[in-house]
Amino acid sequence: MRNTTQRREAILQQLTRNGAVQVTDLVQEFGVSAVTIRNDLSALETQGLATRSHGGATLMRTPPPEQSIRQKDAINQEQKDRIGALAATLVQEGDNIIIDSGTTTISLARHLRDANGVTVMTNGLNIAWELADTAGVELILTGGLLRKQSLSIQGSQAEATLQAYNFDKLFLGVDGFDLQFGVTTHHEAEASLNHKMVERAKKIIVLTDASKFGRVSLHRIVQAGQVDTVITDASISPEYREGLQKLGIELLIAD
């Protein structure tokens, strides 16, 4: 039996794949009442993700297609570099940190080349390469399966590695950040590993350029309110400035 959050995420995944869902089918699949399913669909409609229809719902907001890491690396490079530079100022000597894979988080790694006395765990092959010869950084890689699309290491071995550690800060890259649906990514195994990272870190810091706000990708990592700090660029909308403030999230603007 899934809890409400898991069930609604599964319904959104079906909506994304099929474009529409039916109440009767969902009742049978999840073993809950029609009233419960209608409440789920109403919640997705409130979040702007679905439109209720007779007997079901249709997809309203389609998650964007995933791009390769090389494609992502060419987008918003200046903003990402400023975000990485600002994020690096939050890293102190003696910190134990996780740097998630991604093209915004690698900008942080580039600005840590002069760091001293910092331990970094990463699941990003490109991030590990960036820090491999940095004398002041003790580098730990998660084991696991390499996903070539994102150069990220993932899977049960990566998740098991995390269980032996505790970290001061997690610097998390995202594919989408929606105030209602939360922090999301394209790939299920990456979302699962990211969730484990969140569990092992004292402070959750999201690095994202402003284009990711309002986007919803297929798999949720955490609810927005679980994030401690967001570092982004100056083009963030007033709606998201206010929304993050209401959730008690620290907002840092890299300009």
PDB file of C-alpha atoms in Angstrom:
ATOM      1  CA  MET A   1       0.000   0.000   0.000  1.00  0.00           C
ATOM      2  CA  ARG A   2       1.414   3.355  -1.012  1.00  0.00           C
ATOM      3  CA  ASN A   3       1.008   6.467   1.099  1.00  0.00           C
ATOM      4  CA  THR A   4      -0.731   9.516  -0.326  1.00  0.00           C
ATOM      5  CA  THR A   5       2.447  11.178  -1.621  1.00  0.00           C
ATOM      6  CA  GLN A   6       3.701   8.020  -3.338  1.00  0.00           C
ATOM      7  CA  ARG A   7       0.303   7.320  -4.866  1.00  0.00           C
ATOM      8  CA  ARG A   8      -0.040  10.824  -6.285  1.00  0.00           C
ATOM      9  CA  GLU A   9       3.456  10.663  -7.720  1.00  0.00           C
ATOM     10  CA  ALA A  10       2.578   7.348  -9.379  1.00  0.00           C
ATOM     11  CA  ILE A  11      -0.597   8.882 -10.826  1.00  0.00           C
ATOM     12  CA  LEU A  12       1.428  11.794 -12.220  1.00  0.00           C
ATOM     13  CA  GLN A  13       3.808   9.332 -13.836  1.00  0.00           C
ATOM     14  CA  GLN A  14       0.855   7.628 -15.521  1.00  0.00           C
ATOM     15  CA  LEU A  15      -0.482  10.987 -16.664  1.00  0.00           C
ATOM     16  CA  THR A  16       2.906  11.845 -18.141  1.00  0.00           C
ATOM     17  CA  ARG A  17       3.159   8.535 -20.003  1.00  0.00           C
ATOM     18  CA  ASN A  18      -0.452   8.287 -21.205  1.00  0.00           C
ATOM     19  CA  GLY A  19      -1.813  11.836 -21.183  1.00  0.00           C
ATOM     20  CA  ALA A  20      -4.920  10.808 -19.211  1.00  0.00           C
ATOM     21  CA  VAL A  21      -6.104   8.515 -16.395  1.00  0.00           C
ATOM     22  CA  GLN A  22      -9.463   7.057 -15.366  1.00  0.00           C
ATOM     23  CA  VAL A  23     -10.771   6.907 -11.794  1.00  0.00           C
ATOM     24  CA  THR A  24     -12.005   3.320 -12.170  1.00  0.00           C
ATOM     25  CA  ASP A  25      -8.595   2.107 -13.347  1.00  0.00           C
ATOM     26  CA  LEU A  26      -6.790   3.864 -10.506  1.00  0.00           C
ATOM     27  CA  VAL A  27      -9.206   2.498  -7.894  1.00  0.00           C
ATOM     28  CA  GLN A  28      -8.441  -1.014  -9.074  1.00  0.00           C
ATOM     29  CA  GLU A  29      -4.687  -0.459  -9.270  1.00  0.00           C
ATOM     30  CA  PHE A  30      -4.195   1.168  -5.869  1.00  0.00           C
ATOM     31  CA  GLY A  31      -6.943  -0.551  -3.915  1.00  0.00           C
ATOM     32  CA  VAL A  32      -8.445   2.657  -2.540  1.00  0.00           C
ATOM     33  CA  SER A  33     -11.866   4.258  -2.859  1.00  0.00           C
ATOM     34  CA  ALA A  34     -13.051   6.403  -5.751  1.00  0.00           C
ATOM     35  CA  VAL A  35     -13.334   9.311  -3.312  1.00  0.00           C
ATOM     36  CA  THR A  36      -9.642   8.963  -2.464  1.00  0.00           C
ATOM     37  CA  ILE A  37      -8.647   8.914  -6.143  1.00  0.00           C
ATOM     38  CA  ARG A  38     -10.809  11.960  -6.887  1.00  0.00           C
ATOM     39  CA  ASN A  39      -9.073  13.776  -4.027  1.00  0.00           C
ATOM     40  CA  ASP A  40      -5.714  12.812  -5.542  1.00  0.00           C
ATOM     41  CA  LEU A  41      -6.745  14.170  -8.933  1.00  0.00           C
ATOM     42  CA  SER A  42      -8.073  17.357  -7.350  1.00  0.00           C
ATOM     43  CA  ALA A  43      -4.711  17.841  -5.600  1.00  0.00           C
ATOM     44  CA  LEU A  44      -2.857  17.435  -8.903  1.00  0.00           C
ATOM     45  CA  GLU A  45      -5.258  19.924 -10.508  1.00  0.00           C
ATOM     46  CA  THR A  46      -4.595  22.428  -7.718  1.00  0.00           C
ATOM     47  CA  GLN A  47      -0.874  22.076  -8.411  1.00  0.00           C
ATOM     48  CA  GLY A  48      -1.488  22.907 -12.066  1.00  0.00           C
ATOM     49  CA  LEU A  49      -0.414  19.448 -13.221  1.00  0.00           C
ATOM     50  CA  ALA A  50      -3.743  17.973 -14.342  1.00  0.00           C
ATOM     51  CA  THR A  51      -7.227  18.956 -15.464  1.00  0.00           C
ATOM     52  CA  ARG A  52     -10.188  17.020 -14.084  1.00  0.00           C
ATOM     53  CA  SER A  53     -12.485  15.451 -16.639  1.00  0.00           C
ATOM     54  CA  HIS A  54     -15.547  13.239 -16.424  1.00  0.00           C
ATOM     55  CA  GLY A  55     -14.377  10.013 -14.843  1.00  0.00           C
ATOM     56  CA  GLY A  56     -10.710  10.942 -14.703  1.00  0.00           C
ATOM     57  CA  ALA A  57      -8.125  13.607 -15.519  1.00  0.00           C
ATOM     58  CA  THR A  58      -5.841  14.752 -18.324  1.00  0.00           C
ATOM     59  CA  LEU A  59      -2.280  16.024 -18.192  1.00  0.00           C
ATOM     60  CA  MET A  60      -1.994  19.809 -18.067  1.00  0.00           C
ATOM     61  CA  ARG A  61       1.731  20.440 -17.687  1.00  0.00           C
ATOM     62  CA  THR A  62       4.072  18.126 -19.567  1.00  0.00           C
ATOM     63  CA  PRO A  63       7.508  17.576 -18.007  1.00  0.00           C
ATOM     64  CA  PRO A  64      10.250  18.700 -20.406  1.00  0.00           C
ATOM     65  CA  PRO A  65      12.291  16.006 -22.153  1.00  0.00           C
ATOM     66  CA  GLU A  66      15.629  15.075 -20.624  1.00  0.00           C
ATOM     67  CA  GLN A  67      18.747  16.458 -22.290  1.00  0.00           C
ATOM     68  CA  SER A  68      22.204  14.907 -22.279  1.00  0.00           C
ATOM     69  CA  ILE A  69      24.825  16.344 -19.961  1.00  0.00           C
ATOM     70  CA  ARG A  70      26.634  17.880 -22.932  1.00  0.00           C
ATOM     71  CA  GLN A  71      23.452  19.666 -23.997  1.00  0.00           C
ATOM     72  CA  LYS A  72      22.808  20.875 -20.453  1.00  0.00           C
ATOM     73  CA  ASP A  73      26.387  22.084 -20.064  1.00  0.00           C
ATOM     74  CA  ALA A  74      25.901  24.592 -22.886  1.00  0.00           C
ATOM     75  CA  ILE A  75      22.808  26.187 -21.292  1.00  0.00           C
ATOM     76  CA  ASN A  76      23.019  29.244 -18.971  1.00  0.00           C
ATOM     77  CA  GLN A  77      26.768  28.823 -18.465  1.00  0.00           C
ATOM     78  CA  GLU A  78      27.355  32.279 -16.966  1.00  0.00           C
ATOM     79  CA  GLN A  79      24.534  31.879 -14.450  1.00  0.00           C
ATOM     80  CA  LYS A  80      25.776  28.431 -13.458  1.00  0.00           C
ATOM     81  CA  ASP A  81      29.311  29.727 -12.925  1.00  0.00           C
ATOM     82  CA  ARG A  82      28.073  32.504 -10.629  1.00  0.00           C
ATOM     83  CA  ILE A  83      25.877  30.045  -8.740  1.00  0.00           C
ATOM     84  CA  GLY A  84      28.851  27.713  -8.276  1.00  0.00           C
ATOM     85  CA  ALA A  85      31.073  30.545  -7.062  1.00  0.00           C
ATOM     86  CA  LEU A  86      28.496  31.612  -4.470  1.00  0.00           C
ATOM     87  CA  ALA A  87      27.930  28.023  -3.356  1.00  0.00           C
ATOM     88  CA  ALA A  88      31.684  27.604  -2.803  1.00  0.00           C
ATOM     89  CA  THR A  89      31.608  30.389  -0.198  1.00  0.00           C
ATOM     90  CA  LEU A  90      29.370  28.164   1.946  1.00  0.00           C
ATOM     91  CA  VAL A  91      32.020  25.427   2.114  1.00  0.00           C
ATOM     92  CA  GLN A  92      34.290  25.758   5.140  1.00  0.00           C
ATOM     93  CA  GLU A  93      37.497  24.006   6.122  1.00  0.00           C
ATOM     94  CA  GLY A  94      36.629  20.755   7.849  1.00  0.00           C
ATOM     95  CA  ASP A  95      33.305  20.326   6.036  1.00  0.00           C
ATOM     96  CA  ASN A  96      32.122  16.942   4.853  1.00  0.00           C
ATOM     97  CA  ILE A  97      29.867  17.531   1.847  1.00  0.00           C
ATOM     98  CA  ILE A  98      28.026  15.748  -0.946  1.00  0.00           C
ATOM     99  CA  ILE A  99      28.062  17.220  -4.430  1.00  0.00           C
ATOM    100  CA  ASP A 100      25.336  15.729  -6.601  1.00  0.00           C
ATOM    101  CA  SER A 101      25.951  15.109 -10.295  1.00  0.00           C
ATOM    102  CA  GLY A 102      24.947  17.837 -12.734  1.00  0.00           C
ATOM    103  CA  THR A 103      26.065  20.809 -14.805  1.00  0.00           C
ATOM    104  CA  THR A 104      25.304  23.410 -12.138  1.00  0.00           C
ATOM    105  CA  THR A 105      26.943  21.441  -9.352  1.00  0.00           C
ATOM    106  CA  ILE A 106      30.110  20.956 -11.412  1.00  0.00           C
ATOM    107  CA  SER A 107      30.530  24.724 -11.367  1.00  0.00           C
ATOM    108  CA  LEU A 108      30.766  24.418  -7.580  1.00  0.00           C
ATOM    109  CA  ALA A 109      33.477  21.769  -7.963  1.00  0.00           C
ATOM    110  CA  ARG A 110      35.470  24.099 -10.214  1.00  0.00           C
ATOM    111  CA  HIS A 111      35.383  26.767  -7.517  1.00  0.00           C
ATOM    112  CA  LEU A 112      36.623  24.324  -4.865  1.00  0.00           C
ATOM    113  CA  ARG A 113      40.004  23.722  -6.465  1.00  0.00           C
ATOM    114  CA  ASP A 114      41.626  25.973  -3.837  1.00  0.00           C
ATOM    115  CA  ALA A 115      39.687  24.434  -0.935  1.00  0.00           C
ATOM    116  CA  ASN A 116      41.531  23.028   2.042  1.00  0.00           C
ATOM    117  CA  GLY A 117      40.543  20.295   4.473  1.00  0.00           C
ATOM    118  CA  VAL A 118      37.252  19.422   2.750  1.00  0.00           C
ATOM    119  CA  THR A 119      35.864  15.942   2.197  1.00  0.00           C
ATOM    120  CA  VAL A 120      33.644  15.543  -0.869  1.00  0.00           C
ATOM    121  CA  MET A 121      31.517  12.572  -1.780  1.00  0.00           C
ATOM    122  CA  THR A 122      30.020  12.625  -5.272  1.00  0.00           C
ATOM    123  CA  ASN A 123      28.072  10.430  -7.638  1.00  0.00           C
ATOM    124  CA  GLY A 124      29.122  12.593 -10.593  1.00  0.00           C
ATOM    125  CA  LEU A 125      31.883  11.219 -12.787  1.00  0.00           C
ATOM    126  CA  ASN A 126      32.573  14.683 -14.209  1.00  0.00           C
ATOM    127  CA  ILE A 127      32.727  16.192 -10.726  1.00  0.00           C
ATOM    128  CA  ALA A 128      35.146  13.506  -9.561  1.00  0.00           C
ATOM    129  CA  TRP A 129      37.379  14.226 -12.556  1.00  0.00           C
ATOM    130  CA  GLU A 130      37.293  17.960 -11.769  1.00  0.00           C
ATOM    131  CA  LEU A 131      38.436  17.394  -8.175  1.00  0.00           C
ATOM    132  CA  ALA A 132      40.727  14.397  -8.745  1.00  0.00           C
ATOM    133  CA  ASP A 133      43.982  16.376  -8.460  1.00  0.00           C
ATOM    134  CA  THR A 134      42.824  18.936  -5.867  1.00  0.00           C
ATOM    135  CA  ALA A 135      45.232  18.581  -2.958  1.00  0.00           C
ATOM    136  CA  GLY A 136      42.928  20.075  -0.306  1.00  0.00           C
ATOM    137  CA  VAL A 137      39.945  17.860  -1.135  1.00  0.00           C
ATOM    138  CA  GLU A 138      39.549  14.282   0.078  1.00  0.00           C
ATOM    139  CA  LEU A 139      37.433  12.677  -2.634  1.00  0.00           C
ATOM    140  CA  ILE A 140      35.008   9.770  -2.165  1.00  0.00           C
ATOM    141  CA  LEU A 141      33.006   8.258  -5.018  1.00  0.00           C
ATOM    142  CA  THR A 142      29.841   6.292  -4.577  1.00  0.00           C
ATOM    143  CA  GLY A 143      30.014   2.905  -6.196  1.00  0.00           C
ATOM    144  CA  GLY A 144      27.334   1.764  -8.578  1.00  0.00           C
ATOM    145  CA  LEU A 145      26.198   1.816 -12.174  1.00  0.00           C
ATOM    146  CA  LEU A 146      27.202   4.692 -14.443  1.00  0.00           C
ATOM    147  CA  ARG A 147      24.315   6.348 -16.267  1.00  0.00           C
ATOM    148  CA  LYS A 148      25.967   7.754 -19.377  1.00  0.00           C
ATOM    149  CA  GLN A 149      23.186  10.242 -20.149  1.00  0.00           C
ATOM    150  CA  SER A 150      24.044  12.223 -17.013  1.00  0.00           C
ATOM    151  CA  LEU A 151      27.499  10.829 -16.086  1.00  0.00           C
ATOM    152  CA  SER A 152      25.983   9.958 -12.711  1.00  0.00           C
ATOM    153  CA  ILE A 153      26.631   6.831 -10.661  1.00  0.00           C
ATOM    154  CA  GLN A 154      23.496   5.315  -9.166  1.00  0.00           C
ATOM    155  CA  GLY A 155      21.798   2.155  -7.990  1.00  0.00           C
ATOM    156  CA  SER A 156      21.705   0.038  -4.837  1.00  0.00           C
ATOM    157  CA  GLN A 157      25.482   0.029  -4.393  1.00  0.00           C
ATOM    158  CA  ALA A 158      25.590   3.837  -4.463  1.00  0.00           C
ATOM    159  CA  GLU A 159      22.728   4.038  -1.972  1.00  0.00           C
ATOM    160  CA  ALA A 160      24.389   1.519   0.344  1.00  0.00           C
ATOM    161  CA  THR A 161      27.639   3.524   0.311  1.00  0.00           C
ATOM    162  CA  LEU A 162      25.834   6.579   1.677  1.00  0.00           C
ATOM    163  CA  GLN A 163      24.582   4.730   4.749  1.00  0.00           C
ATOM    164  CA  ALA A 164      28.079   4.674   6.289  1.00  0.00           C
ATOM    165  CA  TYR A 165      28.463   8.468   6.307  1.00  0.00           C
ATOM    166  CA  ASN A 166      27.036  11.677   7.720  1.00  0.00           C
ATOM    167  CA  PHE A 167      27.516  14.986   5.932  1.00  0.00           C
ATOM    168  CA  ASP A 168      27.353  18.647   6.870  1.00  0.00           C
ATOM    169  CA  LYS A 169      25.898  19.827   3.559  1.00  0.00           C
ATOM    170  CA  LEU A 170      24.378  18.430   0.385  1.00  0.00           C
ATOM    171  CA  PHE A 171      24.677  20.499  -2.797  1.00  0.00           C
ATOM    172  CA  LEU A 172      21.860  19.177  -4.946  1.00  0.00           C
ATOM    173  CA  GLY A 173      21.262  19.701  -8.661  1.00  0.00           C
ATOM    174  CA  VAL A 174      17.685  19.478  -9.961  1.00  0.00           C
ATOM    175  CA  ASP A 175      15.717  19.225 -13.192  1.00  0.00           C
ATOM    176  CA  GLY A 176      12.634  20.917 -11.761  1.00  0.00           C
ATOM    177  CA  PHE A 177      11.612  22.934  -8.705  1.00  0.00           C
ATOM    178  CA  ASP A 178       7.898  23.426  -8.173  1.00  0.00           C
ATOM    179  CA  LEU A 179       6.523  24.993  -4.997  1.00  0.00           C
ATOM    180  CA  GLN A 180       3.663  22.491  -4.821  1.00  0.00           C
ATOM    181  CA  PHE A 181       5.109  19.299  -6.276  1.00  0.00           C
ATOM    182  CA  GLY A 182       8.636  19.760  -4.978  1.00  0.00           C
ATOM    183  CA  VAL A 183      12.148  19.062  -6.234  1.00  0.00           C
ATOM    184  CA  THR A 184      12.235  16.660  -9.172  1.00  0.00           C
ATOM    185  CA  THR A 185      14.501  14.876 -11.624  1.00  0.00           C
ATOM    186  CA  HIS A 186      14.014  12.861 -14.798  1.00  0.00           C
ATOM    187  CA  HIS A 187      15.276   9.465 -13.712  1.00  0.00           C
ATOM    188  CA  GLU A 188      13.849   7.226 -10.994  1.00  0.00           C
ATOM    189  CA  ALA A 189      17.171   5.779  -9.799  1.00  0.00           C
ATOM    190  CA  GLU A 190      18.704   9.253  -9.560  1.00  0.00           C
ATOM    191  CA  ALA A 191      15.708  10.474  -7.554  1.00  0.00           C
ATOM    192  CA  SER A 192      16.072   7.511  -5.195  1.00  0.00           C
ATOM    193  CA  LEU A 193      19.785   8.177  -4.668  1.00  0.00           C
ATOM    194  CA  ASN A 194      19.186  11.907  -4.211  1.00  0.00           C
ATOM    195  CA  HIS A 195      16.585  11.126  -1.552  1.00  0.00           C
ATOM    196  CA  LYS A 196      19.176   9.030   0.309  1.00  0.00           C
ATOM    197  CA  MET A 197      21.594  11.957   0.091  1.00  0.00           C
ATOM    198  CA  VAL A 198      18.983  14.204   1.681  1.00  0.00           C
ATOM    199  CA  GLU A 199      18.648  11.738   4.557  1.00  0.00           C
ATOM    200  CA  ARG A 200      22.409  11.730   5.235  1.00  0.00           C
ATOM    201  CA  ALA A 201      23.008  15.523   5.205  1.00  0.00           C
ATOM    202  CA  LYS A 202      22.328  18.121   7.889  1.00  0.00           C
ATOM    203  CA  LYS A 203      21.702  20.941   5.406  1.00  0.00           C
ATOM    204  CA  ILE A 204      20.123  20.670   1.949  1.00  0.00           C
ATOM    205  CA  ILE A 205      21.291  23.293  -0.568  1.00  0.00           C
ATOM    206  CA  VAL A 206      19.744  23.332  -4.041  1.00  0.00           C
ATOM    207  CA  LEU A 207      21.766  24.828  -6.892  1.00  0.00           C
ATOM    208  CA  THR A 208      19.611  25.795  -9.864  1.00  0.00           C
ATOM    209  CA  ASP A 209      19.366  28.465 -12.498  1.00  0.00           C
ATOM    210  CA  ALA A 210      15.989  30.207 -12.507  1.00  0.00           C
ATOM    211  CA  SER A 211      14.778  28.388 -15.635  1.00  0.00           C
ATOM    212  CA  LYS A 212      14.085  25.301 -13.490  1.00  0.00           C
ATOM    213  CA  PHE A 213      11.457  27.007 -11.303  1.00  0.00           C
ATOM    214  CA  GLY A 214       7.927  25.968 -12.175  1.00  0.00           C
ATOM    215  CA  ARG A 215       9.120  22.825 -13.963  1.00  0.00           C
ATOM    216  CA  VAL A 216       7.994  19.383 -12.893  1.00  0.00           C
ATOM    217  CA  SER A 217       9.993  16.340 -13.962  1.00  0.00           C
ATOM    218  CA  LEU A 218       8.735  12.818 -13.555  1.00  0.00           C
ATOM    219  CA  HIS A 219      10.332  11.757 -10.262  1.00  0.00           C
ATOM    220  CA  ARG A 220      10.228  13.675  -6.995  1.00  0.00           C
ATOM    221  CA  ILE A 221      13.290  13.857  -4.751  1.00  0.00           C
ATOM    222  CA  VAL A 222      11.783  15.801  -1.828  1.00  0.00           C
ATOM    223  CA  GLN A 223       9.042  18.278  -1.080  1.00  0.00           C
ATOM    224  CA  ALA A 224      10.131  21.906  -1.493  1.00  0.00           C
ATOM    225  CA  GLY A 225       9.781  22.594   2.237  1.00  0.00           C
ATOM    226  CA  GLN A 226      12.547  20.091   3.059  1.00  0.00           C
ATOM    227  CA  VAL A 227      15.137  22.316   1.359  1.00  0.00           C
ATOM    228  CA  ASP A 228      17.157  24.664   3.582  1.00  0.00           C
ATOM    229  CA  THR A 229      18.784  26.950   0.998  1.00  0.00           C
ATOM    230  CA  VAL A 230      18.329  27.717  -2.691  1.00  0.00           C
ATOM    231  CA  ILE A 231      21.092  29.365  -4.729  1.00  0.00           C
ATOM    232  CA  THR A 232      19.917  30.740  -8.060  1.00  0.00           C
ATOM    233  CA  ASP A 233      20.327  33.676 -10.435  1.00  0.00           C
ATOM    234  CA  ALA A 234      18.689  37.092 -10.480  1.00  0.00           C
ATOM    235  CA  SER A 235      16.017  36.169 -13.034  1.00  0.00           C
ATOM    236  CA  ILE A 236      13.990  34.253 -10.437  1.00  0.00           C
ATOM    237  CA  SER A 237      10.374  35.445 -10.575  1.00  0.00           C
ATOM    238  CA  PRO A 238       8.710  37.457  -7.775  1.00  0.00           C
ATOM    239  CA  GLU A 239       6.281  34.542  -7.342  1.00  0.00           C
ATOM    240  CA  TYR A 240       9.113  32.157  -6.518  1.00  0.00           C
ATOM    241  CA  ARG A 241      10.949  34.657  -4.333  1.00  0.00           C
ATOM    242  CA  GLU A 242       7.812  35.018  -2.251  1.00  0.00           C
ATOM    243  CA  GLY A 243       7.004  31.312  -2.359  1.00  0.00           C
ATOM    244  CA  LEU A 244      10.435  30.272  -1.100  1.00  0.00           C
ATOM    245  CA  GLN A 245      10.249  32.872   1.658  1.00  0.00           C
ATOM    246  CA  LYS A 246       6.864  31.544   2.802  1.00  0.00           C
ATOM    247  CA  LEU A 247       8.326  28.057   3.037  1.00  0.00           C
ATOM    248  CA  GLY A 248      11.169  29.350   5.215  1.00  0.00           C
ATOM    249  CA  ILE A 249      13.827  28.584   2.605  1.00  0.00           C
ATOM    250  CA  GLU A 250      16.936  30.747   2.552  1.00  0.00           C
ATOM    251  CA  LEU A 251      17.331  32.326  -0.907  1.00  0.00           C
ATOM    252  CA  LEU A 252      20.764  33.356  -2.171  1.00  0.00           C
ATOM    253  CA  ILE A 253      21.024  35.238  -5.467  1.00  0.00           C
ATOM    254  CA  ALA A 254      24.188  34.903  -7.531  1.00  0.00           C
ATOM    255  CA  ASP A 255      24.440  38.148  -9.521  1.00  0.00           C
TER     256      ASP A 255
END
